[in-house]
Amino acid sequence: RRAMAVLRVRHCRALLYCRRAPSRCPACGGDLRAAGLSAAPVRLRCPFRHGHGQPRAFLIRPTRGTFLEEYDGHSDLHVGITNSNGVVYNYDQEGVHRDHSGWEQCISIPLVHPDMSELLQHWDTLLEEFSLEEAWLPHRYEEEEHNCFTFALAFVNRARRARGRQPLSKARFTQSFLLPHTREASRYLTLHQQLAHSDFYIVPLPEPEQDS
C-alpha cells in the first residue's frame, strides 16, 4: 500500500504539515497562494522502501504488520539482508529464510557502494555460503542474544572482513548506520499518525528560524 503524501508548508513562523495544501494558513488565516515561493508546499520523502527492490541492503520492518498501518513505535522489529535480486535473507527460530515477498515496506540501509566492484560480484555467493553455516541452524536461535540482528550484523562484518575492514560492534553499527534512518522514520511516523486524526499538524519555529 502506498503511503499518502505528507506536505510541509512554512508560514507565519511555523511549519504546517498536511495531506493537501490549504489555500489559507490554519495558524494565522493568511492567504498562502499570495505568500510566494517561501510558502510553497514541499512533499516530504517517505522513508519506507519496497525491500525487494533494494539490492544488497540491510532492511528493517515490524515483525508483524507494517510501519504505516499497525506499528505503535514499541513493537518488535525484524531485520534481514538482501541479495542482488532483492531476496531477503533473515533468521528466526525456524532458521534462515530467503523471502521473495513480505518486505514491501521497510527501512533500507544500502551496504555496498558502486565502487566496491569485487564485493558486488561476490555478494550473493558470500551471503548464501554464510547463511548455510551451523551458527544459523534453528536450534541455535535465542531471542535476546542470537537473533535476526545477530545474523545480519555478522554478515555485515563478514563482508567488511572480505574488504580488509575492521568489524563493527552492535553499538557502533546502530549509532553510525541505523539511527539516522530510524530517527527519520520515527519523525515521519509521528506526522503520519497526527494527520490520521486532524487535517493539520503545526510546529512553531524557534528563534532563530530553523527547519524541523
PDB file of C-alpha atoms in Angstrom, residues 16 52 78 99 115:
ATOM      1  CA  LEU A  16       2.426  23.307   8.805  1.00  0.00           C
ATOM      2  CA  HIS A  52      12.647  -6.484  -2.590  1.00  0.00           C
ATOM      3  CA  HIS A  78      12.738  -7.846  12.267  1.00  0.00           C
ATOM      4  CA  ASP A  99      11.959 -14.278   1.345  1.00  0.00           C
ATOM      5  CA  ASP A 115      32.996   1.371  -6.378  1.00  0.00           C
TER       6      ASP A 115
END
